[in-house]
Amino acid sequence: MADETSTQSTEQHAPTSRPAHSGPGAGPRTPRPAGAPGGGPGGRKFFRRKKVCKFCTEKIDAISYRDVRLLQGFVAERGKIVPRRLTGVCTRHQRKLSLAIKQSRNIALLAFAARF
């Protein structure tokens, strides 16, 4: 009987490996870089070019409601006027552009909405 107890004590069960708790406050974490473009270390740096106003660079002051080709570039597929932050047009020209688009819609040069 003494032999049986000694063999049982020498046998050790392998501890089950469980992942550590990964919830909030689970332990020390490395902080994310604040405001760093591209994310973390080794990541590709993302460079966004500053958008410049097409009308300012080409020195176009008057935006005509009859110039449908120009205006269509600033109208989305669904018929909405594309916002400044997407086109890069300055505030002054965006106002003139939206007025010209609205005028050309009223005389049926541009469609109000997309056709389905």
PDB file of C-alpha atoms in Angstrom:
ATOM      1  CA  MET A   1       0.000   0.000   0.000  1.00  0.00           C
ATOM      2  CA  ALA A   2       2.887   2.321   0.675  1.00  0.00           C
ATOM      3  CA  ASP A   3       4.037   1.833  -2.905  1.00  0.00           C
ATOM      4  CA  GLU A   4       0.685   2.948  -4.281  1.00  0.00           C
ATOM      5  CA  THR A   5       0.650   6.231  -2.376  1.00  0.00           C
ATOM      6  CA  SER A   6       4.198   7.078  -3.431  1.00  0.00           C
ATOM      7  CA  THR A   7       3.420   6.523  -7.115  1.00  0.00           C
ATOM      8  CA  GLN A   8       0.307   8.655  -6.872  1.00  0.00           C
ATOM      9  CA  SER A   9       2.170  11.522  -5.278  1.00  0.00           C
ATOM     10  CA  THR A  10       4.904  11.432  -7.915  1.00  0.00           C
ATOM     11  CA  GLU A  11       2.374  11.621 -10.757  1.00  0.00           C
ATOM     12  CA  GLN A  12       1.513  15.202 -11.441  1.00  0.00           C
ATOM     13  CA  HIS A  13      -1.186  16.319 -13.748  1.00  0.00           C
ATOM     14  CA  ALA A  14      -0.240  18.962 -16.283  1.00  0.00           C
ATOM     15  CA  PRO A  15      -1.997  22.248 -15.517  1.00  0.00           C
ATOM     16  CA  THR A  16      -4.514  23.291 -18.120  1.00  0.00           C
ATOM     17  CA  SER A  17      -3.296  26.328 -19.955  1.00  0.00           C
ATOM     18  CA  ARG A  18      -6.036  28.927 -20.069  1.00  0.00           C
ATOM     19  CA  PRO A  19      -5.696  32.281 -21.742  1.00  0.00           C
ATOM     20  CA  ALA A  20      -5.449  35.219 -19.404  1.00  0.00           C
ATOM     21  CA  HIS A  21      -8.471  37.417 -18.949  1.00  0.00           C
ATOM     22  CA  SER A  22      -8.409  39.948 -21.771  1.00  0.00           C
ATOM     23  CA  GLY A  23     -11.087  42.329 -20.557  1.00  0.00           C
ATOM     24  CA  PRO A  24     -10.608  45.906 -19.401  1.00  0.00           C
ATOM     25  CA  GLY A  25      -8.136  46.228 -16.587  1.00  0.00           C
ATOM     26  CA  ALA A  26      -6.747  42.759 -17.291  1.00  0.00           C
ATOM     27  CA  GLY A  27      -3.135  43.752 -17.002  1.00  0.00           C
ATOM     28  CA  PRO A  28      -0.458  45.984 -18.427  1.00  0.00           C
ATOM     29  CA  ARG A  29      -0.943  46.886 -22.062  1.00  0.00           C
ATOM     30  CA  THR A  30       1.150  48.985 -24.320  1.00  0.00           C
ATOM     31  CA  PRO A  31      -0.605  52.253 -25.099  1.00  0.00           C
ATOM     32  CA  ARG A  32      -1.517  53.073 -28.653  1.00  0.00           C
ATOM     33  CA  PRO A  33       0.432  55.885 -30.245  1.00  0.00           C
ATOM     34  CA  ALA A  34      -1.682  59.001 -29.943  1.00  0.00           C
ATOM     35  CA  GLY A  35      -2.230  60.757 -33.237  1.00  0.00           C
ATOM     36  CA  ALA A  36       0.447  58.875 -35.103  1.00  0.00           C
ATOM     37  CA  PRO A  37      -0.417  58.504 -38.775  1.00  0.00           C
ATOM     38  CA  GLY A  38      -0.387  54.943 -39.991  1.00  0.00           C
ATOM     39  CA  GLY A  39      -1.183  53.241 -36.716  1.00  0.00           C
ATOM     40  CA  GLY A  40       1.583  51.306 -35.035  1.00  0.00           C
ATOM     41  CA  PRO A  41       5.183  50.401 -35.501  1.00  0.00           C
ATOM     42  CA  GLY A  42       6.083  48.845 -38.815  1.00  0.00           C
ATOM     43  CA  GLY A  43       2.846  50.060 -40.381  1.00  0.00           C
ATOM     44  CA  ARG A  44       2.811  51.895 -43.655  1.00  0.00           C
ATOM     45  CA  LYS A  45       2.530  55.629 -43.167  1.00  0.00           C
ATOM     46  CA  PHE A  46      -0.629  57.093 -44.690  1.00  0.00           C
ATOM     47  CA  PHE A  47      -0.211  60.459 -46.322  1.00  0.00           C
ATOM     48  CA  ARG A  48      -3.283  62.395 -47.336  1.00  0.00           C
ATOM     49  CA  ARG A  49      -2.662  65.177 -49.789  1.00  0.00           C
ATOM     50  CA  LYS A  50      -4.369  68.445 -48.911  1.00  0.00           C
ATOM     51  CA  LYS A  51      -7.214  69.097 -51.304  1.00  0.00           C
ATOM     52  CA  VAL A  52      -7.044  72.360 -53.192  1.00  0.00           C
ATOM     53  CA  CYS A  53      -9.891  74.230 -54.794  1.00  0.00           C
ATOM     54  CA  LYS A  54     -10.130  73.490 -58.510  1.00  0.00           C
ATOM     55  CA  PHE A  55     -11.643  76.904 -59.193  1.00  0.00           C
ATOM     56  CA  CYS A  56      -8.951  78.795 -57.278  1.00  0.00           C
ATOM     57  CA  THR A  57      -6.061  76.978 -58.970  1.00  0.00           C
ATOM     58  CA  GLU A  58      -7.519  77.455 -62.465  1.00  0.00           C
ATOM     59  CA  LYS A  59      -8.612  81.021 -61.558  1.00  0.00           C
ATOM     60  CA  ILE A  60     -12.241  80.433 -62.524  1.00  0.00           C
ATOM     61  CA  ASP A  61     -14.310  83.104 -60.812  1.00  0.00           C
ATOM     62  CA  ALA A  62     -17.722  82.750 -62.438  1.00  0.00           C
ATOM     63  CA  ILE A  63     -19.438  79.368 -62.332  1.00  0.00           C
ATOM     64  CA  SER A  64     -22.138  79.224 -64.983  1.00  0.00           C
ATOM     65  CA  TYR A  65     -25.326  77.197 -64.563  1.00  0.00           C
ATOM     66  CA  ARG A  66     -25.121  76.378 -68.302  1.00  0.00           C
ATOM     67  CA  ASP A  67     -21.800  74.521 -67.971  1.00  0.00           C
ATOM     68  CA  VAL A  68     -23.373  71.116 -67.359  1.00  0.00           C
ATOM     69  CA  ARG A  69     -20.167  69.096 -67.787  1.00  0.00           C
ATOM     70  CA  LEU A  70     -18.448  71.055 -65.044  1.00  0.00           C
ATOM     71  CA  LEU A  71     -21.446  70.840 -62.712  1.00  0.00           C
ATOM     72  CA  GLN A  72     -21.934  67.094 -63.218  1.00  0.00           C
ATOM     73  CA  GLY A  73     -18.550  66.488 -61.613  1.00  0.00           C
ATOM     74  CA  PHE A  74     -19.907  67.932 -58.365  1.00  0.00           C
ATOM     75  CA  VAL A  75     -23.182  66.002 -58.353  1.00  0.00           C
ATOM     76  CA  ALA A  76     -23.262  62.407 -57.066  1.00  0.00           C
ATOM     77  CA  GLU A  77     -24.944  59.504 -58.892  1.00  0.00           C
ATOM     78  CA  ARG A  78     -28.083  59.875 -56.831  1.00  0.00           C
ATOM     79  CA  GLY A  79     -28.359  63.575 -57.644  1.00  0.00           C
ATOM     80  CA  LYS A  80     -26.975  65.016 -54.421  1.00  0.00           C
ATOM     81  CA  ILE A  81     -24.483  67.875 -54.365  1.00  0.00           C
ATOM     82  CA  VAL A  82     -21.109  66.513 -53.232  1.00  0.00           C
ATOM     83  CA  PRO A  83     -19.871  68.237 -50.033  1.00  0.00           C
ATOM     84  CA  ARG A  84     -16.771  70.398 -49.764  1.00  0.00           C
ATOM     85  CA  ARG A  85     -14.823  67.964 -47.643  1.00  0.00           C
ATOM     86  CA  LEU A  86     -14.962  65.400 -50.448  1.00  0.00           C
ATOM     87  CA  THR A  87     -14.343  67.672 -53.433  1.00  0.00           C
ATOM     88  CA  GLY A  88     -11.829  70.044 -51.857  1.00  0.00           C
ATOM     89  CA  VAL A  89     -13.575  73.156 -53.166  1.00  0.00           C
ATOM     90  CA  CYS A  90     -13.222  76.281 -51.030  1.00  0.00           C
ATOM     91  CA  THR A  91     -16.212  77.743 -49.207  1.00  0.00           C
ATOM     92  CA  ARG A  92     -16.782  80.647 -51.564  1.00  0.00           C
ATOM     93  CA  HIS A  93     -16.770  78.478 -54.656  1.00  0.00           C
ATOM     94  CA  GLN A  94     -18.891  75.760 -53.023  1.00  0.00           C
ATOM     95  CA  ARG A  95     -21.639  78.325 -52.441  1.00  0.00           C
ATOM     96  CA  LYS A  96     -21.454  79.500 -56.054  1.00  0.00           C
ATOM     97  CA  LEU A  97     -21.361  75.895 -57.232  1.00  0.00           C
ATOM     98  CA  SER A  98     -24.449  74.871 -55.284  1.00  0.00           C
ATOM     99  CA  LEU A  99     -26.374  77.889 -56.596  1.00  0.00           C
ATOM    100  CA  ALA A 100     -25.368  77.060 -60.169  1.00  0.00           C
ATOM    101  CA  ILE A 101     -26.422  73.405 -59.711  1.00  0.00           C
ATOM    102  CA  LYS A 102     -29.793  74.468 -58.316  1.00  0.00           C
ATOM    103  CA  GLN A 103     -30.349  76.923 -61.182  1.00  0.00           C
ATOM    104  CA  SER A 104     -29.482  74.320 -63.790  1.00  0.00           C
ATOM    105  CA  ARG A 105     -31.854  71.835 -62.126  1.00  0.00           C
ATOM    106  CA  ASN A 106     -34.680  74.359 -62.281  1.00  0.00           C
ATOM    107  CA  ILE A 107     -34.341  74.812 -66.036  1.00  0.00           C
ATOM    108  CA  ALA A 108     -33.909  71.031 -66.519  1.00  0.00           C
ATOM    109  CA  LEU A 109     -30.252  70.966 -67.553  1.00  0.00           C
ATOM    110  CA  LEU A 110     -29.470  68.714 -64.591  1.00  0.00           C
ATOM    111  CA  ALA A 111     -31.689  66.088 -63.045  1.00  0.00           C
ATOM    112  CA  PHE A 112     -32.955  66.487 -59.493  1.00  0.00           C
ATOM    113  CA  ALA A 113     -32.516  62.783 -58.764  1.00  0.00           C
ATOM    114  CA  ALA A 114     -31.201  59.650 -60.448  1.00  0.00           C
ATOM    115  CA  ARG A 115     -33.464  57.546 -62.636  1.00  0.00           C
ATOM    116  CA  PHE A 116     -34.146  53.990 -61.605  1.00  0.00           C
TER     117      PHE A 116
END
